[in-house]
Short mmCIF file of C-alpha atoms in Angstrom, two decimals:
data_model
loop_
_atom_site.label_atom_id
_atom_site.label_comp_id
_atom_site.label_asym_id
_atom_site.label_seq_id
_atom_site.Cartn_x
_atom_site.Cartn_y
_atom_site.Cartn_z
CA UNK A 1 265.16 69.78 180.55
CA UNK A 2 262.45 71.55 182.69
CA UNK A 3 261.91 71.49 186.35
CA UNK A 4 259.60 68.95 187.21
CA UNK A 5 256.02 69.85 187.67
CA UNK A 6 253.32 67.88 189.87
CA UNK A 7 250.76 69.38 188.23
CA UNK A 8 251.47 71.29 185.22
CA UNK A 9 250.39 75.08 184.61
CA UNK A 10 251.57 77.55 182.04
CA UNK A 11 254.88 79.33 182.95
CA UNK A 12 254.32 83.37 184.59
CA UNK A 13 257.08 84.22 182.50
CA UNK A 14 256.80 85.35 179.14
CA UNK A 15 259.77 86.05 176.18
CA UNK A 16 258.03 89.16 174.28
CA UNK A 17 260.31 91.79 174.46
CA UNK A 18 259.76 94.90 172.73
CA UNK A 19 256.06 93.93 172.92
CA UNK A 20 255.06 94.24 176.72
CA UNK A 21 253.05 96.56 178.85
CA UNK A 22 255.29 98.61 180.74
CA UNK A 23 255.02 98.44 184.57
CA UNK A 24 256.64 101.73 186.50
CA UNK A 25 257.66 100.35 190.41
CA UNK A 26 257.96 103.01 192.24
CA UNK A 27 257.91 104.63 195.79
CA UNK A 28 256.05 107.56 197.09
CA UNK A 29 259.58 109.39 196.72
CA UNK A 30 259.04 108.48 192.86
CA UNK A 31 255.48 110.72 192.71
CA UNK A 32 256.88 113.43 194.81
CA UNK A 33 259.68 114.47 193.07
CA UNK A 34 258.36 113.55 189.37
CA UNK A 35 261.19 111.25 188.59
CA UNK A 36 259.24 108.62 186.25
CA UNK A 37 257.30 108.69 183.34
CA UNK A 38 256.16 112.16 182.36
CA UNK A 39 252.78 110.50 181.14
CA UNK A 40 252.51 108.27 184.07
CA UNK A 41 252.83 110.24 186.53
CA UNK A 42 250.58 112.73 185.15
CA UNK A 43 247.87 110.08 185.47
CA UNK A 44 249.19 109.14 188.68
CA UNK A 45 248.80 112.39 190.06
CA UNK A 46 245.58 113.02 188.38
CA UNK A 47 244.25 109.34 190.33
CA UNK A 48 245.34 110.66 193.35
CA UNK A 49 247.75 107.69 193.39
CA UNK A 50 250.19 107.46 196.29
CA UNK A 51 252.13 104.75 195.63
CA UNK A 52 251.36 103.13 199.15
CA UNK A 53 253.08 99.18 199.17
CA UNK A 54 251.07 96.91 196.71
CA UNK A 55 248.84 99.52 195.25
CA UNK A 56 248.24 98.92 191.55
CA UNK A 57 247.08 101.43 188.72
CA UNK A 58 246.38 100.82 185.49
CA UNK A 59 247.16 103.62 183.07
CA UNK A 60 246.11 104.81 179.48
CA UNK A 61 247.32 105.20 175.90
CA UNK A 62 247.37 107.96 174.03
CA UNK A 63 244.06 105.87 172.04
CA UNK A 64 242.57 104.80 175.13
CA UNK A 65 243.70 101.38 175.29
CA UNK A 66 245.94 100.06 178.35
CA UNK A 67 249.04 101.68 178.17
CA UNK A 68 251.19 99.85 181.25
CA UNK A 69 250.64 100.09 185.04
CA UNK A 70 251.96 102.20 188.41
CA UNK A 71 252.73 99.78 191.11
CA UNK A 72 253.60 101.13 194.53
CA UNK A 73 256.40 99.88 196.67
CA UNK A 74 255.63 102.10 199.57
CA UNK A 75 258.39 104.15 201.52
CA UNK A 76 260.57 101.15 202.45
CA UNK A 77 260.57 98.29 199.43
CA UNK A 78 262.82 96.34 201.47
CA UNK A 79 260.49 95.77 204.29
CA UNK A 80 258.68 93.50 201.91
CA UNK A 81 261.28 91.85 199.34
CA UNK A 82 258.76 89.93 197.30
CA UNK A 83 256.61 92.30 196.90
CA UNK A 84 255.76 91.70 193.04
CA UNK A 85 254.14 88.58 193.82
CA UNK A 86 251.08 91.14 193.95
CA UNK A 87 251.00 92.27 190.15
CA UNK A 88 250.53 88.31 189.77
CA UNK A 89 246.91 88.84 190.74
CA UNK A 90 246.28 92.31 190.78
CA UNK A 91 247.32 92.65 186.67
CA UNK A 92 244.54 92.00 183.61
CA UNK A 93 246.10 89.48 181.29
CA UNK A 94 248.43 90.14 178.98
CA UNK A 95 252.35 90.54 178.70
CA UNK A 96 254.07 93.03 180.40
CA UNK A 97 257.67 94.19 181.98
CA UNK A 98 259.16 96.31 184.67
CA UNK A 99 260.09 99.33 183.10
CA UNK A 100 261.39 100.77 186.59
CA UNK A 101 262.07 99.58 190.14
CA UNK A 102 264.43 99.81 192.55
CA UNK A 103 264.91 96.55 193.40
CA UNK A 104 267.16 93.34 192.17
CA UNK A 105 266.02 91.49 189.43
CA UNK A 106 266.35 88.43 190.70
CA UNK A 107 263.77 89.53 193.81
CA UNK A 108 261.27 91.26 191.44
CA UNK A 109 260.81 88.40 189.46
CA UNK A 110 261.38 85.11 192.18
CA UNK A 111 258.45 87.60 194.05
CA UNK A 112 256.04 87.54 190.57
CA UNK A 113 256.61 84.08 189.98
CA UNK A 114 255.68 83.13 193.79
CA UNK A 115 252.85 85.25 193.92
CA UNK A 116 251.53 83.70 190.72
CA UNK A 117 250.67 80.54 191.94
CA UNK A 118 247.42 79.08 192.25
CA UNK A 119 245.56 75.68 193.43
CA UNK A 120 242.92 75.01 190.80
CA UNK A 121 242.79 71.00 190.76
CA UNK A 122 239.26 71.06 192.39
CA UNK A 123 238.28 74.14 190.51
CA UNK A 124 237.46 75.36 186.92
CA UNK A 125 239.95 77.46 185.37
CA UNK A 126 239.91 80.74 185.99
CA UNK A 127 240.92 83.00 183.27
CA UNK A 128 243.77 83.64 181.55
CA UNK A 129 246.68 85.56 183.99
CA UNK A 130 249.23 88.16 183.19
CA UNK A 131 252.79 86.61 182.44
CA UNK A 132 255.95 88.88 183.27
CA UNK A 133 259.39 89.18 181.32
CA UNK A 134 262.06 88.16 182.93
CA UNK A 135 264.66 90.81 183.25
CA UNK A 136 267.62 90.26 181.40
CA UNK A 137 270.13 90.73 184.40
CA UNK A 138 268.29 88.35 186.46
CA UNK A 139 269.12 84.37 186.49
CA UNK A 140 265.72 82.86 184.83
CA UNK A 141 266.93 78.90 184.88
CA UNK A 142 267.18 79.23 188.42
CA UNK A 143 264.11 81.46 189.00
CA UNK A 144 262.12 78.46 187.46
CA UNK A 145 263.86 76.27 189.16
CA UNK A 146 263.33 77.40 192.57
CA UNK A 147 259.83 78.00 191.64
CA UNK A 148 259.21 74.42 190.70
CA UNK A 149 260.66 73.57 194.04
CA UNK A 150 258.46 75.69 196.05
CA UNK A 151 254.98 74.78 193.74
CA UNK A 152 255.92 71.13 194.33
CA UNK A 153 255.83 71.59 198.39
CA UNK A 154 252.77 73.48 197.70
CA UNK A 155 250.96 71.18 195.24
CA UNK A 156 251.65 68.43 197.68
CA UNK A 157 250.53 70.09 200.82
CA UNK A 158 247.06 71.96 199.52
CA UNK A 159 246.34 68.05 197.68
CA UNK A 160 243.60 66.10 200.11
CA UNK A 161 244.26 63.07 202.04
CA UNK A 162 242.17 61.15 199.49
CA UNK A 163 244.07 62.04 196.91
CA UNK A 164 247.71 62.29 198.55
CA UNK A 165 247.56 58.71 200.57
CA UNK A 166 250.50 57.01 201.36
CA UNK A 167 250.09 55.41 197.90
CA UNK A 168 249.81 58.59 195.99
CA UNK A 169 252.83 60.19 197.92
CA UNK A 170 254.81 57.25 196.74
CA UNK A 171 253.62 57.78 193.26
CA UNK A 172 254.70 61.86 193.45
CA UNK A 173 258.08 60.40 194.62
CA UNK A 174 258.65 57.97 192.10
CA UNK A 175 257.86 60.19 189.52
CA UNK A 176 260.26 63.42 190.97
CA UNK A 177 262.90 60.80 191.07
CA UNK A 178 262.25 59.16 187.52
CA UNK A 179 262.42 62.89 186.27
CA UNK A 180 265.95 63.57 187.42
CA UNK A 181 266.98 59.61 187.25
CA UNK A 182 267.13 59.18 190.46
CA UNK A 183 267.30 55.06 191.91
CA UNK A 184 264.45 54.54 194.44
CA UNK A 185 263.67 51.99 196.84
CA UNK A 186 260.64 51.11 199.04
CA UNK A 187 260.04 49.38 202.02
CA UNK A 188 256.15 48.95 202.66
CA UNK A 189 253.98 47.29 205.14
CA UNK A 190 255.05 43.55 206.89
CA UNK A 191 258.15 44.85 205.52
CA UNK A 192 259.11 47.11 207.80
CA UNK A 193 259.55 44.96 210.58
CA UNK A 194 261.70 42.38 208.79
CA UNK A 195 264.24 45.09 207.71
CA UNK A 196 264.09 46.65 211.29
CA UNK A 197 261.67 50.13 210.74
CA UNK A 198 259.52 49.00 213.50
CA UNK A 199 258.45 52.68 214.60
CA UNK A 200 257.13 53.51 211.05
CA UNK A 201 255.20 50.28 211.17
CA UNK A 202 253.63 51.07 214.48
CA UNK A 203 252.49 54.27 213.87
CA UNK A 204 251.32 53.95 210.49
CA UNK A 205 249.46 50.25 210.73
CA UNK A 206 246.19 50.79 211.58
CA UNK A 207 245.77 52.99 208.54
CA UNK A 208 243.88 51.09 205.29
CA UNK A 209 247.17 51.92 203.06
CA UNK A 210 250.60 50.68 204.54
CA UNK A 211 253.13 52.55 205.97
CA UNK A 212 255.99 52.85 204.10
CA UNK A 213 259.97 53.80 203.71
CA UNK A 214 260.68 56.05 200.40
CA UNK A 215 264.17 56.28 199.69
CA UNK A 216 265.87 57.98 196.88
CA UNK A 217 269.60 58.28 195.90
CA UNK A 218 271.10 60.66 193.10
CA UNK A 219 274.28 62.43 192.36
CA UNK A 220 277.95 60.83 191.97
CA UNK A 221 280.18 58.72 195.24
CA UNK A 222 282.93 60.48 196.72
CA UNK A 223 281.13 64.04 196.25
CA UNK A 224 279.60 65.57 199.54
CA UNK A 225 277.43 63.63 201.52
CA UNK A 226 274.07 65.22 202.15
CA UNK A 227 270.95 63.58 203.60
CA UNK A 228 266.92 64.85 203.34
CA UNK A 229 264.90 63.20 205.82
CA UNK A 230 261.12 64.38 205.51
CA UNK A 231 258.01 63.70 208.10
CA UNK A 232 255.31 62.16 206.19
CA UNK A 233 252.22 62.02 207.93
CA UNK A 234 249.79 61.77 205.05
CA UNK A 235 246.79 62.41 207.66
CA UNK A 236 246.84 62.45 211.39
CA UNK A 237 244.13 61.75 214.07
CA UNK A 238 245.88 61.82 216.69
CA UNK A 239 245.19 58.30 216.48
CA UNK A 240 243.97 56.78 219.55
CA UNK A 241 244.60 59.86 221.38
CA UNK A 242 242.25 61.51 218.59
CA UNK A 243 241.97 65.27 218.21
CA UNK A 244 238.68 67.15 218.42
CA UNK A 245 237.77 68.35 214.94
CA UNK A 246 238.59 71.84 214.97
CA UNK A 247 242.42 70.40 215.30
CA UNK A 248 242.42 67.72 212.11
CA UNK A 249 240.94 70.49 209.78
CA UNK A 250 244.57 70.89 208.26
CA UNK A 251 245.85 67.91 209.11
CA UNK A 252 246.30 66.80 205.20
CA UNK A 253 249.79 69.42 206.28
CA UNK A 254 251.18 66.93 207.77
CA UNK A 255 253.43 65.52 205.90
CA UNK A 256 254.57 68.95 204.93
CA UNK A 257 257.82 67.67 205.83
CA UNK A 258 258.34 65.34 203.02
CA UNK A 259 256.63 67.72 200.75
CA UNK A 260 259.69 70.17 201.45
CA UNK A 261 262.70 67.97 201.51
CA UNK A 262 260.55 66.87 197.94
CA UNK A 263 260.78 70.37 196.52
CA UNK A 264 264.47 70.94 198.07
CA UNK A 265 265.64 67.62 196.07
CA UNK A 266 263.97 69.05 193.05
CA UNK A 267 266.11 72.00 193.16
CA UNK A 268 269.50 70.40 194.12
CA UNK A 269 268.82 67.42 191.27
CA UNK A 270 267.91 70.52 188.75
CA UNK A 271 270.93 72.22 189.15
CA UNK A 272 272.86 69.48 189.16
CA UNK A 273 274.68 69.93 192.21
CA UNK A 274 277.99 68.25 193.42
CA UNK A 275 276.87 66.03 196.11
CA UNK A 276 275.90 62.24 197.08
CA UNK A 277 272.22 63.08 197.80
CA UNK A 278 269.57 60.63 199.60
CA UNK A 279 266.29 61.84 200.46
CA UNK A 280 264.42 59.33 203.09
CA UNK A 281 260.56 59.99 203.54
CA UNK A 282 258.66 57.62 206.23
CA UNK A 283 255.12 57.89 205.12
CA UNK A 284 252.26 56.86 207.14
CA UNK A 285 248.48 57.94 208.30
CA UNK A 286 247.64 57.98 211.89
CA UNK A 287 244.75 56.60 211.83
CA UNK A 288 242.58 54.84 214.46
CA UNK A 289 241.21 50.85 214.54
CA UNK A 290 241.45 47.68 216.36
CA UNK A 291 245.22 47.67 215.92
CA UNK A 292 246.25 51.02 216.31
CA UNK A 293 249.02 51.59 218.77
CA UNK A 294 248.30 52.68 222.39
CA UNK A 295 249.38 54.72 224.98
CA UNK A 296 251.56 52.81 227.44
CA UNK A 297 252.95 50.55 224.86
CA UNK A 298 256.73 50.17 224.96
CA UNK A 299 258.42 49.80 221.48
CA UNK A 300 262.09 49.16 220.18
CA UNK A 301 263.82 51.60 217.37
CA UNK A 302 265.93 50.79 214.86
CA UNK A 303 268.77 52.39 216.70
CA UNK A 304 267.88 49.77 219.89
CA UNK A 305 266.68 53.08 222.17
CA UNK A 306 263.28 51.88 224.02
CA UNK A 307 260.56 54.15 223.30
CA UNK A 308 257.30 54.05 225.49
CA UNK A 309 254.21 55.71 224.07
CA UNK A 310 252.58 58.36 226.30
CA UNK A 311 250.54 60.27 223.37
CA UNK A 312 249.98 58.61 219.92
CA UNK A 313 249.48 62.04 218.79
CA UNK A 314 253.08 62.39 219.33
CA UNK A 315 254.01 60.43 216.31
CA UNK A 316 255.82 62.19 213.85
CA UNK A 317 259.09 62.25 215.78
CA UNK A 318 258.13 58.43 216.04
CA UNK A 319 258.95 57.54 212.64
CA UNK A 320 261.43 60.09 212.17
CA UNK A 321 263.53 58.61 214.59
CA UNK A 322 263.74 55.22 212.22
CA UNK A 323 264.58 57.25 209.32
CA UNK A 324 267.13 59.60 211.27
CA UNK A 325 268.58 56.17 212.69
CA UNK A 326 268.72 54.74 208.99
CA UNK A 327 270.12 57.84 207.32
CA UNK A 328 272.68 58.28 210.27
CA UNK A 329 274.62 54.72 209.81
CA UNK A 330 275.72 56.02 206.52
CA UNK A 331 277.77 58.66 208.55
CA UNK A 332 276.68 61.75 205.96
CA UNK A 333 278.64 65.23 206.16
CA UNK A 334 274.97 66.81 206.49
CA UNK A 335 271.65 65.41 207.21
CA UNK A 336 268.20 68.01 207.80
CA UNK A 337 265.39 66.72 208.76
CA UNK A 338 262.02 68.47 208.38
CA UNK A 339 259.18 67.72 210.19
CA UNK A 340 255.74 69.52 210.50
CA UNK A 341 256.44 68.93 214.57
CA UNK A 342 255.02 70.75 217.40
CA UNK A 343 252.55 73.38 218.01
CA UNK A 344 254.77 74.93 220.44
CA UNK A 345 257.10 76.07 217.68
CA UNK A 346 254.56 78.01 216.55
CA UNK A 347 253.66 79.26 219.94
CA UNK A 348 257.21 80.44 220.24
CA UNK A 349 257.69 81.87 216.66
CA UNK A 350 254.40 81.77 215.05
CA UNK A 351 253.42 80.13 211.59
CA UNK A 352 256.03 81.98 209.59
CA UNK A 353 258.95 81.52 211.27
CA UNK A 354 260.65 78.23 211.19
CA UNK A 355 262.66 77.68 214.40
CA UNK A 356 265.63 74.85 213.38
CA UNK A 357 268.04 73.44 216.01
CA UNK A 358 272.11 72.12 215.81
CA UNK A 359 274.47 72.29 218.10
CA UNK A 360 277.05 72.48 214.70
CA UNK A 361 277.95 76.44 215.53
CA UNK A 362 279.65 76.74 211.59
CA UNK A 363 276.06 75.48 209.60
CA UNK A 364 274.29 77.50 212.67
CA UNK A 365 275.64 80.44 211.31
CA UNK A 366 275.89 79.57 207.24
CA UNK A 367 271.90 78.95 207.42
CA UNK A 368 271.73 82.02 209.17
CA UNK A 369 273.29 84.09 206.78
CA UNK A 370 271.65 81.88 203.86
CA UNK A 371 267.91 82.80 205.14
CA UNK A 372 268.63 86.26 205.53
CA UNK A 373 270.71 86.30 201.86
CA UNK A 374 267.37 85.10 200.00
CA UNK A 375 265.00 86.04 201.96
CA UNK A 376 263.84 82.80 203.64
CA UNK A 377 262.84 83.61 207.12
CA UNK A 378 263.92 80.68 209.91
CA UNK A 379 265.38 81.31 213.63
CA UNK A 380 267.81 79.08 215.95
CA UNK A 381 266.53 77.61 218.50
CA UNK A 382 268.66 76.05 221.46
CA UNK A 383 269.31 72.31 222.10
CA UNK A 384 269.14 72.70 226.02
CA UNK A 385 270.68 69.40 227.13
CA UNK A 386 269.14 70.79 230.55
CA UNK A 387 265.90 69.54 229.06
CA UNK A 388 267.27 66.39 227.74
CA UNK A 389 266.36 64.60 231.60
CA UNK A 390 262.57 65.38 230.39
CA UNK A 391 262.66 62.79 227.54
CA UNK A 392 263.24 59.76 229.83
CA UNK A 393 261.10 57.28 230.88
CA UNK A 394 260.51 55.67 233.98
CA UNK A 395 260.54 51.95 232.14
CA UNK A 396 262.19 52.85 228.86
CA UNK A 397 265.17 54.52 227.81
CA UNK A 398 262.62 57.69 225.78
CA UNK A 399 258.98 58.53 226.10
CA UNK A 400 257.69 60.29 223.16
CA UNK A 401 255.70 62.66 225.34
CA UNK A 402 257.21 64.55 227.54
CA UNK A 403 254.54 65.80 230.87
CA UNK A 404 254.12 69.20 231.59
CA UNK A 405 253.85 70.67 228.01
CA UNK A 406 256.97 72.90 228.37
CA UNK A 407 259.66 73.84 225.90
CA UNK A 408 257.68 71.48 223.51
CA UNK A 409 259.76 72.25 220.58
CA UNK A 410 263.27 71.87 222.41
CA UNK A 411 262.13 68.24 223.82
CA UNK A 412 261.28 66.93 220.74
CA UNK A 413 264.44 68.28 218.88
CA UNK A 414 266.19 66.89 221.63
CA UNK A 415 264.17 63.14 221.40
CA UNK A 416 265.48 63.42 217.59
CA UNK A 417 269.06 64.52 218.53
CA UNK A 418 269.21 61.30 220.11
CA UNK A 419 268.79 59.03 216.98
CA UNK A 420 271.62 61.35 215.32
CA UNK A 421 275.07 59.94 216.22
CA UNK A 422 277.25 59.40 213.28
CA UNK A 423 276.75 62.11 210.83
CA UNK A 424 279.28 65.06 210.83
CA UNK A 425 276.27 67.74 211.18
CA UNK A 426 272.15 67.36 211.37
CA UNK A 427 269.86 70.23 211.55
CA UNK A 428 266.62 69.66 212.50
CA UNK A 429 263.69 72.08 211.43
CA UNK A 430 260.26 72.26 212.90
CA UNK A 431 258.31 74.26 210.03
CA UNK A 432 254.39 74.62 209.44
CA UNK A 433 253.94 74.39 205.99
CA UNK A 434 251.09 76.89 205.63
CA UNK A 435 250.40 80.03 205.21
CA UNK A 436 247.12 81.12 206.83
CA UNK A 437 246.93 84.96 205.66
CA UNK A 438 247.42 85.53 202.16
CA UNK A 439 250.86 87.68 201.55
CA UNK A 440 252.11 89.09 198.55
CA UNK A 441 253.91 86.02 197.23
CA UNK A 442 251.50 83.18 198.83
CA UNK A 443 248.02 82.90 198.78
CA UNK A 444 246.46 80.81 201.81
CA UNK A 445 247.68 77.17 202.15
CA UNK A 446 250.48 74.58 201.92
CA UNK A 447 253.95 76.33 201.84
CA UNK A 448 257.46 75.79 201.38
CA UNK A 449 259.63 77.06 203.83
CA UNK A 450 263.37 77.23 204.64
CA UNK A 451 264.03 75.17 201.31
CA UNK A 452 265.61 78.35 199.33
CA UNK A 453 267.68 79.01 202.11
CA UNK A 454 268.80 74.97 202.40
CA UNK A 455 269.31 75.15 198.28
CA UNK A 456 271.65 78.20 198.91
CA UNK A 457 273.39 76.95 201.44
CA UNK A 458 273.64 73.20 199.88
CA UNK A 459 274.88 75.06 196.30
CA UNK A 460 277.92 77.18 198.29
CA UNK A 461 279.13 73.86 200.27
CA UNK A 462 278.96 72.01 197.06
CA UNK A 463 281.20 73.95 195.30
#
């Protein structure tokens, strides 16, 4: 069976071997002492070509027709590990292969793959793109798979609010979790109240679609516990506390959250690993009317913990803390949480860098060593309990604001820690979900992030 696909596109990936263009990866080293391709590098030389990182040269047949392509790595290949993604663009169509490069198959073509992606659901069609073999030594089921994961946070993300409501983020849901027979259940609107989510119903009620619970379960009983708990803030305002309009420009991202723990479930479902997985995604839109929520209201969670409202455009780790509440009483072995959070994450480690935060030293350092293993930047971050005072309120137990604007990221870690009491670890990770430069493997727009490094980890503690 094949990965699921939101939106379906041809695969980057062809099977033609023995009748591709030949692609020649190579470093400035490569040029310099002559060690490729007599008749490449003849042209290469002849082109003045240098092989700086990314550069691209199309070479010659014998007859004049295209004959295969130089690609440069630059002096230091690993210094940018996905590089390929480039060729995805940079190629004319057709079929080709890497002939030579000094890098792992598995990176060269994860990289193409990644960098092949493109948004086109508003757009015509452009024309037809290059498709890369597989190398034979690298793991293509999982390639795909991981891929599908990553396009499905993306397709989500980059999809406008009027087309990726609370209703239609339901649908994508249901339809990931039909794919892999998953069981889902929904709690929506009025609903919430009776069956004690009265956060999610707060923030999300003024919008015109109700707020709802997603929950999906999958795998077999008695196998590891693991828990996805996703931020999905299908559009956010800032509700009555609006932003000024530069600020809700990308705010479709936010619920970039669910869109990853989406894509990571797609890749643990795919690969069918051992564990007793639940993925819970509060959905809402922040919207502003007659009953929106206000600042100064005092609320009750689901865990009993007071909250009193001192920005509505604090609301994300609002309905988290239902969800984190919910998914705790189960007592998992693991639950991560992923929220498009603060803005002082990226103040502290800018959009790239996903800081996460546990006080479990062990999955501290397994994440570690997963991100750097495949490549999937995040950073630790502390849970300063010396911030924790900061969170109170003087007429509730929490205020969902914190004054002063410091250590933004920590507080709001530390707000969620407080719903997490039962579980034998939680990670929390405050990620952006976009990529505002275009990179080698990413154009501008909704990204998955940390999710290889989560499916790497989750595969070794499954077994």
């Amino acid at each position: 069976m094949a990965p699921y696909q939101f939106i379906e596109r041809p695969s980057p990936f062809n099977t033609s071997n023995g009748k591709t263009l030949p692609i020649f990866a190579v470093t400035p080293a490569h040029i310099e002492t002559g060690s490729i391709d007599p008749i490449a590098l003849d042209w290469a030389k002849k082109a003045g070509f240098k092989a700086e990182s990314g550069a691209v040269l199309l070479i010659p047949s014998a007859d004049g027709h295209l004959g295969g392509a130089l690609f440069g790595l630059g002096a230091n290949p690993s210094d940018a590990p996905f590089l390929t993604g480039k060729l995805a663009r940079a190629l004319p169509a057709g079929k080709w292969h890497i002939e030579t490069a000094p890098l792992t198959a598995n990176r060269l073509a994860l990289g193409y793959g990644l960098g092949s992606y493109r948004f086109e659901r508003y757009k015509a069609a452009k024309a037809e793109a290059p498709t890369l073999l597989i190398p034979a030594d690298a793991d293509a089921t999982d390639i795909k798979r991981q891929l599908a994961g990553v396009f499905l946070a993306r397709d989500l993300i980059n999809t406008p609010t009027n087309d990726m409501g609370p209703e239609a983020l339901e649908a994508a849901f249901r339809a990931l979790a039909g794919h892999y027979k998953a069981d889902v259940s929904v709690i929506s609107g009025e609903a919430l109240l009776a069956q004690n989510f009265p956060l999610v119903h707060t923030v999300g009620r003024a919008s015109a679609e109700a707020p709802r619970l997603l929950e999906m379960r999958w795998g077999k009983k008695g196998h590891r516990k693991v828990t996805l708990v996703g931020k999905g803030v299908c559009f956010d305002t800032g509700g009555l506390d609006i932003k000024p309009a530069a600020s809700m420009l990308l705010m479709k991202k936010d619920m970039g959250g669910a869109a990853n723990v989406m894509g990571l479930a797609l890749m643990i479902m795919d690969a069918k690993l051992k564990v007793d997985l639940r993925v819970i995604v509060p959905v809402v839109e922040n919207s502003v009317s007659g009953n929106a929520f206000r600042p100064g209201d005092i609320y009750r969670s689901r865990k009993g913990l007071t909250v009193q409202i001192d920005n509505t455009d604090a609301e994300g780790r609002l309905i988290l803390a239902d969800a984190l509440a919910y998914a705790d009483e189960e007592k998992p072995d693991l639950i991560i949480d992923m929220a498009t959070l603060t803005g002082a994450a990226r103040v502290a480690l800018g959009p790239d860098l996903p800081p996460f935060f546990t006080d479990d030293e062990e999955l501290a350092h397994d994440l570690a060593e997963a991100s750097l293993g495949v490549d999937d930047p995040i950073w630790r971050m502390p849970l300063y309990m010396g911030y924790d005072k900061d969170i109170s309120a003087r007429i509730a137990d929490l205020t969902n604001a914190p004054s002063g604007g410091m250590a933004g990221s920590i507080t709001a870690a530390l707000f969620l820690k407080r719903f997490v009491t039962n579980a034998k670890s939680w990670v929390h990770l405050d990620i952006f979900g976009w990529a505002q430069s275009e990179r080698p493997h990413s154009l501008v727009g909704g990204e998955a992030q940390a999710i290889r490094a989560l499916y790497h980890h989750i595969g070794r503690i499954a077994g």
